[in-house]
Amino acid sequence: MTVSLTTLVQEADRYLEAGRIADYCPNGLQVEGRPRVARIVSGVTASQALLDAAVEADADVVLVHHGYFWKNEDARIVGMKQRRLKTLLGHDISLLAYHLPLDVHPEVGNNVQLGRLLGLCIEGGLEPENPRSVGLVGSLEQPLAPAEFMHGIQQALGRQPLMVEGRGPIRRVAWCTGGAQGYIDKAVAAGVDAYITGEISEPTAHIARENGLSFFAAGHHATERYGVQALGDYLARQFGIEHRFIDCPNPA
C-alpha cells in the first residue's frame, strides 16, 4: 500500500500543528523525493549513517527530529551537506523533519514519550504560563533515592546518565529532552526534586547543588529517540504503510 507524499506531509503538519510553532529551522518537508510513499525510515538526526541505512532499507521517506537548514548555518551546499543531499536526491528519497513541534506534542512528543518511558505521571508544563511548554513536570508513584532513580533512567535509556545528587529523595520531577540544561532555573522555580535533560553545562552542576536539586544529563540523542518513533508509527497506522526506526548510536 502507498500514500502520496503530499498527503503524508499534510497529515504530519496538521497533526503536529507545525505551522503554528516558530522554530530555528523549517519544519515539514525539507527535501522532496518520489511522489508515492510505501516505507518510512525514522531516526533522531539526518546523519549520513541514517541516510545510508535508509537507502539500504529502500525507504521513500526519512523522518527525523534533527533535519537541515538551521538558522545562521552556512548556506553553501558543500562538503558534508553536499554528500547528504546527494544521497537523498540521488535515490529520490524525501526528508521530513520536525524539531520543536515534535518536542511539544501532547501525544507523540519527545517529552511526553520520555515521561511515559520513565514511569512519570505528568502534571503539567514546566512553564505553566505557556500553553506550548516544551518541558514537563510530573511525579513518581513512590519516592526514590537519587541513585535508584538514576538506575531507572539507565535501564530505560540503555546508558548511564551523569548525575549531580541533590539533598533528598525524588518524588516530583521536571524534564526537557535534548539540550535544555538552561531550563534548570525553571525546574528550581517549580519546586521539584530532580531535573532531567540531555546535556550539562558548567554552571548546571552549581545551580543543582546550591538548590538541593538532583540533576541528570541523560544524553541529547538518548532522550530524543522516542518522539520520532511514535510519529512514524502514527503515520504508518494512518496510511497502512511501513515504518522502521533506525538508531544510529551517538554518545552525546
mmCIF file with all atom_site columns, C-alpha atoms in Angstrom, residues 13-201:
data_model
loop_
_atom_site.group_PDB
_atom_site.id
_atom_site.type_symbol
_atom_site.label_atom_id
_atom_site.label_alt_id
_atom_site.label_comp_id
_atom_site.label_asym_id
_atom_site.label_entity_id
_atom_site.label_seq_id
_atom_site.pdbx_PDB_ins_code
_atom_site.Cartn_x
_atom_site.Cartn_y
_atom_site.Cartn_z
_atom_site.occupancy
_atom_site.B_iso_or_equiv
_atom_site.pdbx_formal_charge
_atom_site.auth_seq_id
_atom_site.auth_comp_id
_atom_site.auth_asym_id
_atom_site.auth_atom_id
_atom_site.pdbx_PDB_model_num
ATOM 1   C CA . ASP A 1 13  ? 1.957  19.019 9.522  1.00 0.00 ? 13  ASP A CA 1
ATOM 2   C CA . ARG A 1 14  ? -1.665 19.018 10.708 1.00 0.00 ? 14  ARG A CA 1
ATOM 3   C CA . TYR A 1 15  ? -1.133 16.517 13.500 1.00 0.00 ? 15  TYR A CA 1
ATOM 4   C CA . LEU A 1 16  ? 1.882  18.385 14.901 1.00 0.00 ? 16  LEU A CA 1
ATOM 5   C CA . GLU A 1 17  ? 0.424  21.855 14.188 1.00 0.00 ? 17  GLU A CA 1
ATOM 6   C CA . ALA A 1 18  ? 3.810  22.619 12.684 1.00 0.00 ? 18  ALA A CA 1
ATOM 7   C CA . GLY A 1 19  ? 2.757  25.892 11.100 1.00 0.00 ? 19  GLY A CA 1
ATOM 8   C CA . ARG A 1 20  ? 1.854  27.412 14.475 1.00 0.00 ? 20  ARG A CA 1
ATOM 9   C CA . ILE A 1 21  ? 5.284  27.000 16.074 1.00 0.00 ? 21  ILE A CA 1
ATOM 10  C CA . ALA A 1 22  ? 8.210  29.366 15.491 1.00 0.00 ? 22  ALA A CA 1
ATOM 11  C CA . ASP A 1 23  ? 11.459 27.428 15.214 1.00 0.00 ? 23  ASP A CA 1
ATOM 12  C CA . TYR A 1 24  ? 15.161 27.570 14.310 1.00 0.00 ? 24  TYR A CA 1
ATOM 13  C CA . CYS A 1 25  ? 14.678 25.548 11.120 1.00 0.00 ? 25  CYS A CA 1
ATOM 14  C CA . PRO A 1 26  ? 11.959 24.748 8.574  1.00 0.00 ? 26  PRO A CA 1
ATOM 15  C CA . ASN A 1 27  ? 9.591  22.047 9.813  1.00 0.00 ? 27  ASN A CA 1
ATOM 16  C CA . GLY A 1 28  ? 7.973  19.560 7.465  1.00 0.00 ? 28  GLY A CA 1
ATOM 17  C CA . LEU A 1 29  ? 9.217  18.565 4.034  1.00 0.00 ? 29  LEU A CA 1
ATOM 18  C CA . GLN A 1 30  ? 12.855 19.656 3.673  1.00 0.00 ? 30  GLN A CA 1
ATOM 19  C CA . VAL A 1 31  ? 13.866 17.576 0.644  1.00 0.00 ? 31  VAL A CA 1
ATOM 20  C CA . GLU A 1 32  ? 11.333 16.308 -1.898 1.00 0.00 ? 32  GLU A CA 1
ATOM 21  C CA . GLY A 1 33  ? 11.662 12.798 -3.295 1.00 0.00 ? 33  GLY A CA 1
ATOM 22  C CA . ARG A 1 34  ? 9.386  10.357 -5.107 1.00 0.00 ? 34  ARG A CA 1
ATOM 23  C CA . PRO A 1 35  ? 5.648  11.150 -5.160 1.00 0.00 ? 35  PRO A CA 1
ATOM 24  C CA . ARG A 1 36  ? 4.416  7.903  -3.547 1.00 0.00 ? 36  ARG A CA 1
ATOM 25  C CA . VAL A 1 37  ? 5.374  6.542  -0.134 1.00 0.00 ? 37  VAL A CA 1
ATOM 26  C CA . ALA A 1 38  ? 5.312  2.904  0.967  1.00 0.00 ? 38  ALA A CA 1
ATOM 27  C CA . ARG A 1 39  ? 8.092  2.890  3.561  1.00 0.00 ? 39  ARG A CA 1
ATOM 28  C CA . ILE A 1 40  ? 9.293  5.398  6.177  1.00 0.00 ? 40  ILE A CA 1
ATOM 29  C CA . VAL A 1 41  ? 12.631 5.118  7.938  1.00 0.00 ? 41  VAL A CA 1
ATOM 30  C CA . SER A 1 42  ? 12.894 7.297  11.032 1.00 0.00 ? 42  SER A CA 1
ATOM 31  C CA . GLY A 1 43  ? 15.823 8.363  13.176 1.00 0.00 ? 43  GLY A CA 1
ATOM 32  C CA . VAL A 1 44  ? 16.890 11.139 15.512 1.00 0.00 ? 44  VAL A CA 1
ATOM 33  C CA . THR A 1 45  ? 19.211 13.008 13.149 1.00 0.00 ? 45  THR A CA 1
ATOM 34  C CA . ALA A 1 46  ? 19.535 13.022 9.342  1.00 0.00 ? 46  ALA A CA 1
ATOM 35  C CA . SER A 1 47  ? 23.165 11.949 9.512  1.00 0.00 ? 47  SER A CA 1
ATOM 36  C CA . GLN A 1 48  ? 24.979 10.250 6.661  1.00 0.00 ? 48  GLN A CA 1
ATOM 37  C CA . ALA A 1 49  ? 24.780 6.969  8.585  1.00 0.00 ? 49  ALA A CA 1
ATOM 38  C CA . LEU A 1 50  ? 20.978 7.203  8.771  1.00 0.00 ? 50  LEU A CA 1
ATOM 39  C CA . LEU A 1 51  ? 20.691 8.146  5.097  1.00 0.00 ? 51  LEU A CA 1
ATOM 40  C CA . ASP A 1 52  ? 22.859 5.195  4.061  1.00 0.00 ? 52  ASP A CA 1
ATOM 41  C CA . ALA A 1 53  ? 20.732 2.872  6.201  1.00 0.00 ? 53  ALA A CA 1
ATOM 42  C CA . ALA A 1 54  ? 17.578 4.318  4.623  1.00 0.00 ? 54  ALA A CA 1
ATOM 43  C CA . VAL A 1 55  ? 18.932 3.630  1.138  1.00 0.00 ? 55  VAL A CA 1
ATOM 44  C CA . GLU A 1 56  ? 19.701 0.070  2.198  1.00 0.00 ? 56  GLU A CA 1
ATOM 45  C CA . ALA A 1 57  ? 16.171 -0.282 3.588  1.00 0.00 ? 57  ALA A CA 1
ATOM 46  C CA . ASP A 1 58  ? 14.639 1.048  0.337  1.00 0.00 ? 58  ASP A CA 1
ATOM 47  C CA . ALA A 1 59  ? 12.926 3.915  2.166  1.00 0.00 ? 59  ALA A CA 1
ATOM 48  C CA . ASP A 1 60  ? 10.786 6.503  0.403  1.00 0.00 ? 60  ASP A CA 1
ATOM 49  C CA . VAL A 1 61  ? 10.891 8.985  3.300  1.00 0.00 ? 61  VAL A CA 1
ATOM 50  C CA . VAL A 1 62  ? 13.411 9.673  6.033  1.00 0.00 ? 62  VAL A CA 1
ATOM 51  C CA . LEU A 1 63  ? 11.639 11.141 9.085  1.00 0.00 ? 63  LEU A CA 1
ATOM 52  C CA . VAL A 1 64  ? 13.795 12.868 11.717 1.00 0.00 ? 64  VAL A CA 1
ATOM 53  C CA . HIS A 1 65  ? 13.823 15.245 14.659 1.00 0.00 ? 65  HIS A CA 1
ATOM 54  C CA . HIS A 1 66  ? 17.062 16.966 13.614 1.00 0.00 ? 66  HIS A CA 1
ATOM 55  C CA . GLY A 1 67  ? 16.988 17.873 9.947  1.00 0.00 ? 67  GLY A CA 1
ATOM 56  C CA . TYR A 1 68  ? 18.803 20.562 7.951  1.00 0.00 ? 68  TYR A CA 1
ATOM 57  C CA . PHE A 1 69  ? 18.841 24.300 7.175  1.00 0.00 ? 69  PHE A CA 1
ATOM 58  C CA . TRP A 1 70  ? 19.297 25.631 10.706 1.00 0.00 ? 70  TRP A CA 1
ATOM 59  C CA . LYS A 1 71  ? 19.213 29.345 11.382 1.00 0.00 ? 71  LYS A CA 1
ATOM 60  C CA . ASN A 1 72  ? 22.603 31.033 10.877 1.00 0.00 ? 72  ASN A CA 1
ATOM 61  C CA . GLU A 1 73  ? 24.278 27.919 9.441  1.00 0.00 ? 73  GLU A CA 1
ATOM 62  C CA . ASP A 1 74  ? 26.441 28.136 6.317  1.00 0.00 ? 74  ASP A CA 1
ATOM 63  C CA . ALA A 1 75  ? 24.001 28.051 3.374  1.00 0.00 ? 75  ALA A CA 1
ATOM 64  C CA . ARG A 1 76  ? 26.523 26.641 0.887  1.00 0.00 ? 76  ARG A CA 1
ATOM 65  C CA . ILE A 1 77  ? 25.916 23.103 -0.389 1.00 0.00 ? 77  ILE A CA 1
ATOM 66  C CA . VAL A 1 78  ? 29.468 21.835 0.104  1.00 0.00 ? 78  VAL A CA 1
ATOM 67  C CA . GLY A 1 79  ? 31.276 19.073 1.977  1.00 0.00 ? 79  GLY A CA 1
ATOM 68  C CA . MET A 1 80  ? 29.137 17.074 4.383  1.00 0.00 ? 80  MET A CA 1
ATOM 69  C CA . LYS A 1 81  ? 25.923 18.881 3.398  1.00 0.00 ? 81  LYS A CA 1
ATOM 70  C CA . GLN A 1 82  ? 26.566 18.196 -0.283 1.00 0.00 ? 82  GLN A CA 1
ATOM 71  C CA . ARG A 1 83  ? 27.126 14.490 0.386  1.00 0.00 ? 83  ARG A CA 1
ATOM 72  C CA . ARG A 1 84  ? 23.974 14.188 2.458  1.00 0.00 ? 84  ARG A CA 1
ATOM 73  C CA . LEU A 1 85  ? 21.771 15.972 -0.083 1.00 0.00 ? 85  LEU A CA 1
ATOM 74  C CA . LYS A 1 86  ? 23.359 13.996 -2.921 1.00 0.00 ? 86  LYS A CA 1
ATOM 75  C CA . THR A 1 87  ? 22.361 10.779 -1.165 1.00 0.00 ? 87  THR A CA 1
ATOM 76  C CA . LEU A 1 88  ? 18.745 11.906 -0.776 1.00 0.00 ? 88  LEU A CA 1
ATOM 77  C CA . LEU A 1 89  ? 18.353 13.381 -4.247 1.00 0.00 ? 89  LEU A CA 1
ATOM 78  C CA . GLY A 1 90  ? 20.300 10.595 -5.956 1.00 0.00 ? 90  GLY A CA 1
ATOM 79  C CA . HIS A 1 91  ? 17.956 7.979  -4.501 1.00 0.00 ? 91  HIS A CA 1
ATOM 80  C CA . ASP A 1 92  ? 14.781 10.076 -4.789 1.00 0.00 ? 92  ASP A CA 1
ATOM 81  C CA . ILE A 1 93  ? 14.180 9.957  -1.004 1.00 0.00 ? 93  ILE A CA 1
ATOM 82  C CA . SER A 1 94  ? 12.266 12.680 0.820  1.00 0.00 ? 94  SER A CA 1
ATOM 83  C CA . LEU A 1 95  ? 13.438 14.198 4.092  1.00 0.00 ? 95  LEU A CA 1
ATOM 84  C CA . LEU A 1 96  ? 10.714 15.082 6.587  1.00 0.00 ? 96  LEU A CA 1
ATOM 85  C CA . ALA A 1 97  ? 11.893 16.852 9.779  1.00 0.00 ? 97  ALA A CA 1
ATOM 86  C CA . TYR A 1 98  ? 10.132 18.227 12.856 1.00 0.00 ? 98  TYR A CA 1
ATOM 87  C CA . HIS A 1 99  ? 12.022 19.968 15.635 1.00 0.00 ? 99  HIS A CA 1
ATOM 88  C CA . LEU A 1 100 ? 10.038 21.922 18.263 1.00 0.00 ? 100 LEU A CA 1
ATOM 89  C CA . PRO A 1 101 ? 6.657  20.604 17.038 1.00 0.00 ? 101 PRO A CA 1
ATOM 90  C CA . LEU A 1 102 ? 7.887  17.123 17.913 1.00 0.00 ? 102 LEU A CA 1
ATOM 91  C CA . ASP A 1 103 ? 9.176  18.231 21.320 1.00 0.00 ? 103 ASP A CA 1
ATOM 92  C CA . VAL A 1 104 ? 5.886  19.745 22.494 1.00 0.00 ? 104 VAL A CA 1
ATOM 93  C CA . HIS A 1 105 ? 3.228  17.427 21.045 1.00 0.00 ? 105 HIS A CA 1
ATOM 94  C CA . PRO A 1 106 ? 0.909  16.044 23.771 1.00 0.00 ? 106 PRO A CA 1
ATOM 95  C CA . GLU A 1 107 ? 0.788  12.505 22.339 1.00 0.00 ? 107 GLU A CA 1
ATOM 96  C CA . VAL A 1 108 ? 3.908  11.706 20.302 1.00 0.00 ? 108 VAL A CA 1
ATOM 97  C CA . GLY A 1 109 ? 6.153  14.481 21.631 1.00 0.00 ? 109 GLY A CA 1
ATOM 98  C CA . ASN A 1 110 ? 9.656  13.717 22.877 1.00 0.00 ? 110 ASN A CA 1
ATOM 99  C CA . ASN A 1 111 ? 8.864  14.930 26.380 1.00 0.00 ? 111 ASN A CA 1
ATOM 100 C CA . VAL A 1 112 ? 5.603  13.043 26.752 1.00 0.00 ? 112 VAL A CA 1
ATOM 101 C CA . GLN A 1 113 ? 7.218  9.886  25.394 1.00 0.00 ? 113 GLN A CA 1
ATOM 102 C CA . LEU A 1 114 ? 10.210 10.168 27.741 1.00 0.00 ? 114 LEU A CA 1
ATOM 103 C CA . GLY A 1 115 ? 7.933  10.749 30.721 1.00 0.00 ? 115 GLY A CA 1
ATOM 104 C CA . ARG A 1 116 ? 5.939  7.616  29.914 1.00 0.00 ? 116 ARG A CA 1
ATOM 105 C CA . LEU A 1 117 ? 9.105  5.595  29.437 1.00 0.00 ? 117 LEU A CA 1
ATOM 106 C CA . LEU A 1 118 ? 10.368 6.640  32.881 1.00 0.00 ? 118 LEU A CA 1
ATOM 107 C CA . GLY A 1 119 ? 7.055  5.954  34.583 1.00 0.00 ? 119 GLY A CA 1
ATOM 108 C CA . LEU A 1 120 ? 6.319  9.579  35.411 1.00 0.00 ? 120 LEU A CA 1
ATOM 109 C CA . CYS A 1 121 ? 2.763  10.810 35.932 1.00 0.00 ? 121 CYS A CA 1
ATOM 110 C CA . ILE A 1 122 ? 2.530  14.078 34.009 1.00 0.00 ? 122 ILE A CA 1
ATOM 111 C CA . GLU A 1 123 ? 1.128  17.005 35.999 1.00 0.00 ? 123 GLU A CA 1
ATOM 112 C CA . GLY A 1 124 ? 1.625  19.867 33.532 1.00 0.00 ? 124 GLY A CA 1
ATOM 113 C CA . GLY A 1 125 ? 4.120  22.090 31.790 1.00 0.00 ? 125 GLY A CA 1
ATOM 114 C CA . LEU A 1 126 ? 7.430  23.305 33.149 1.00 0.00 ? 126 LEU A CA 1
ATOM 115 C CA . GLU A 1 127 ? 6.346  26.780 32.026 1.00 0.00 ? 127 GLU A CA 1
ATOM 116 C CA . PRO A 1 128 ? 2.812  26.994 33.486 1.00 0.00 ? 128 PRO A CA 1
ATOM 117 C CA . GLU A 1 129 ? 2.098  30.280 31.700 1.00 0.00 ? 129 GLU A CA 1
ATOM 118 C CA . ASN A 1 130 ? 2.997  28.778 28.306 1.00 0.00 ? 130 ASN A CA 1
ATOM 119 C CA . PRO A 1 131 ? 0.351  26.535 26.672 1.00 0.00 ? 131 PRO A CA 1
ATOM 120 C CA . ARG A 1 132 ? 3.108  25.109 24.465 1.00 0.00 ? 132 ARG A CA 1
ATOM 121 C CA . SER A 1 133 ? 5.594  24.474 27.239 1.00 0.00 ? 133 SER A CA 1
ATOM 122 C CA . VAL A 1 134 ? 8.422  22.297 25.957 1.00 0.00 ? 134 VAL A CA 1
ATOM 123 C CA . GLY A 1 135 ? 9.371  20.851 29.343 1.00 0.00 ? 135 GLY A CA 1
ATOM 124 C CA . LEU A 1 136 ? 7.063  18.946 31.668 1.00 0.00 ? 136 LEU A CA 1
ATOM 125 C CA . VAL A 1 137 ? 6.579  18.334 35.379 1.00 0.00 ? 137 VAL A CA 1
ATOM 126 C CA . GLY A 1 138 ? 5.438  15.040 36.856 1.00 0.00 ? 138 GLY A CA 1
ATOM 127 C CA . SER A 1 139 ? 5.758  12.652 39.742 1.00 0.00 ? 139 SER A CA 1
ATOM 128 C CA . LEU A 1 140 ? 6.736  9.113  40.681 1.00 0.00 ? 140 LEU A CA 1
ATOM 129 C CA . GLU A 1 141 ? 4.321  6.730  42.379 1.00 0.00 ? 141 GLU A CA 1
ATOM 130 C CA . GLN A 1 142 ? 6.854  6.184  45.163 1.00 0.00 ? 142 GLN A CA 1
ATOM 131 C CA . PRO A 1 143 ? 9.830  8.342  46.198 1.00 0.00 ? 143 PRO A CA 1
ATOM 132 C CA . LEU A 1 144 ? 13.251 7.059  45.136 1.00 0.00 ? 144 LEU A CA 1
ATOM 133 C CA . ALA A 1 145 ? 16.757 7.809  46.266 1.00 0.00 ? 145 ALA A CA 1
ATOM 134 C CA . PRO A 1 146 ? 18.745 9.647  43.569 1.00 0.00 ? 146 PRO A CA 1
ATOM 135 C CA . ALA A 1 147 ? 20.906 6.575  42.881 1.00 0.00 ? 147 ALA A CA 1
ATOM 136 C CA . GLU A 1 148 ? 17.798 4.405  42.436 1.00 0.00 ? 148 GLU A CA 1
ATOM 137 C CA . PHE A 1 149 ? 16.253 6.940  40.087 1.00 0.00 ? 149 PHE A CA 1
ATOM 138 C CA . MET A 1 150 ? 19.484 7.135  38.094 1.00 0.00 ? 150 MET A CA 1
ATOM 139 C CA . HIS A 1 151 ? 19.462 3.348  37.752 1.00 0.00 ? 151 HIS A CA 1
ATOM 140 C CA . GLY A 1 152 ? 15.921 3.506  36.374 1.00 0.00 ? 152 GLY A CA 1
ATOM 141 C CA . ILE A 1 153 ? 16.967 6.060  33.760 1.00 0.00 ? 153 ILE A CA 1
ATOM 142 C CA . GLN A 1 154 ? 19.923 3.887  32.818 1.00 0.00 ? 154 GLN A CA 1
ATOM 143 C CA . GLN A 1 155 ? 17.714 0.822  32.413 1.00 0.00 ? 155 GLN A CA 1
ATOM 144 C CA . ALA A 1 156 ? 15.172 2.723  30.302 1.00 0.00 ? 156 ALA A CA 1
ATOM 145 C CA . LEU A 1 157 ? 17.634 4.512  28.004 1.00 0.00 ? 157 LEU A CA 1
ATOM 146 C CA . GLY A 1 158 ? 20.419 1.955  27.850 1.00 0.00 ? 158 GLY A CA 1
ATOM 147 C CA . ARG A 1 159 ? 23.109 4.368  29.034 1.00 0.00 ? 159 ARG A CA 1
ATOM 148 C CA . GLN A 1 160 ? 24.233 5.724  32.371 1.00 0.00 ? 160 GLN A CA 1
ATOM 149 C CA . PRO A 1 161 ? 23.311 9.376  32.896 1.00 0.00 ? 161 PRO A CA 1
ATOM 150 C CA . LEU A 1 162 ? 25.603 11.908 34.523 1.00 0.00 ? 162 LEU A CA 1
ATOM 151 C CA . MET A 1 163 ? 24.186 12.702 37.955 1.00 0.00 ? 163 MET A CA 1
ATOM 152 C CA . VAL A 1 164 ? 24.520 15.644 40.321 1.00 0.00 ? 164 VAL A CA 1
ATOM 153 C CA . GLU A 1 165 ? 22.962 14.330 43.508 1.00 0.00 ? 165 GLU A CA 1
ATOM 154 C CA . GLY A 1 166 ? 20.536 16.528 45.417 1.00 0.00 ? 166 GLY A CA 1
ATOM 155 C CA . ARG A 1 167 ? 19.641 16.654 49.082 1.00 0.00 ? 167 ARG A CA 1
ATOM 156 C CA . GLY A 1 168 ? 16.887 14.115 49.417 1.00 0.00 ? 168 GLY A CA 1
ATOM 157 C CA . PRO A 1 169 ? 14.593 11.510 47.837 1.00 0.00 ? 169 PRO A CA 1
ATOM 158 C CA . ILE A 1 170 ? 12.971 12.159 44.485 1.00 0.00 ? 170 ILE A CA 1
ATOM 159 C CA . ARG A 1 171 ? 9.200  12.334 44.097 1.00 0.00 ? 171 ARG A CA 1
ATOM 160 C CA . ARG A 1 172 ? 8.482  15.285 41.789 1.00 0.00 ? 172 ARG A CA 1
ATOM 161 C CA . VAL A 1 173 ? 10.478 15.605 38.575 1.00 0.00 ? 173 VAL A CA 1
ATOM 162 C CA . ALA A 1 174 ? 10.845 18.144 35.774 1.00 0.00 ? 174 ALA A CA 1
ATOM 163 C CA . TRP A 1 175 ? 12.289 17.197 32.401 1.00 0.00 ? 175 TRP A CA 1
ATOM 164 C CA . CYS A 1 176 ? 13.011 18.571 28.949 1.00 0.00 ? 176 CYS A CA 1
ATOM 165 C CA . THR A 1 177 ? 14.740 16.448 26.332 1.00 0.00 ? 177 THR A CA 1
ATOM 166 C CA . GLY A 1 178 ? 17.811 17.410 24.327 1.00 0.00 ? 178 GLY A CA 1
ATOM 167 C CA . GLY A 1 179 ? 19.934 20.452 25.075 1.00 0.00 ? 179 GLY A CA 1
ATOM 168 C CA . ALA A 1 180 ? 17.721 22.049 27.718 1.00 0.00 ? 180 ALA A CA 1
ATOM 169 C CA . GLN A 1 181 ? 20.132 22.380 30.627 1.00 0.00 ? 181 GLN A CA 1
ATOM 170 C CA . GLY A 1 182 ? 19.344 26.114 30.610 1.00 0.00 ? 182 GLY A CA 1
ATOM 171 C CA . TYR A 1 183 ? 15.842 25.276 31.847 1.00 0.00 ? 183 TYR A CA 1
ATOM 172 C CA . ILE A 1 184 ? 17.194 24.181 35.230 1.00 0.00 ? 184 ILE A CA 1
ATOM 173 C CA . ASP A 1 185 ? 16.173 27.546 36.713 1.00 0.00 ? 185 ASP A CA 1
ATOM 174 C CA . LYS A 1 186 ? 12.578 26.757 35.752 1.00 0.00 ? 186 LYS A CA 1
ATOM 175 C CA . ALA A 1 187 ? 12.908 23.387 37.490 1.00 0.00 ? 187 ALA A CA 1
ATOM 176 C CA . VAL A 1 188 ? 14.141 25.126 40.641 1.00 0.00 ? 188 VAL A CA 1
ATOM 177 C CA . ALA A 1 189 ? 11.196 27.545 40.469 1.00 0.00 ? 189 ALA A CA 1
ATOM 178 C CA . ALA A 1 190 ? 8.800  24.610 40.054 1.00 0.00 ? 190 ALA A CA 1
ATOM 179 C CA . GLY A 1 191 ? 9.990  23.191 43.378 1.00 0.00 ? 191 GLY A CA 1
ATOM 180 C CA . VAL A 1 192 ? 10.760 19.717 42.043 1.00 0.00 ? 192 VAL A CA 1
ATOM 181 C CA . ASP A 1 193 ? 13.245 17.245 43.481 1.00 0.00 ? 193 ASP A CA 1
ATOM 182 C CA . ALA A 1 194 ? 15.001 16.411 40.202 1.00 0.00 ? 194 ALA A CA 1
ATOM 183 C CA . TYR A 1 195 ? 15.528 17.690 36.684 1.00 0.00 ? 195 TYR A CA 1
ATOM 184 C CA . ILE A 1 196 ? 16.327 15.546 33.631 1.00 0.00 ? 196 ILE A CA 1
ATOM 185 C CA . THR A 1 197 ? 17.608 16.730 30.269 1.00 0.00 ? 197 THR A CA 1
ATOM 186 C CA . GLY A 1 198 ? 20.115 15.582 27.686 1.00 0.00 ? 198 GLY A CA 1
ATOM 187 C CA . GLU A 1 199 ? 23.165 17.768 28.278 1.00 0.00 ? 199 GLU A CA 1
ATOM 188 C CA . ILE A 1 200 ? 25.037 19.573 31.034 1.00 0.00 ? 200 ILE A CA 1
ATOM 189 C CA . SER A 1 201 ? 26.933 22.885 31.043 1.00 0.00 ? 201 SER A CA 1
#
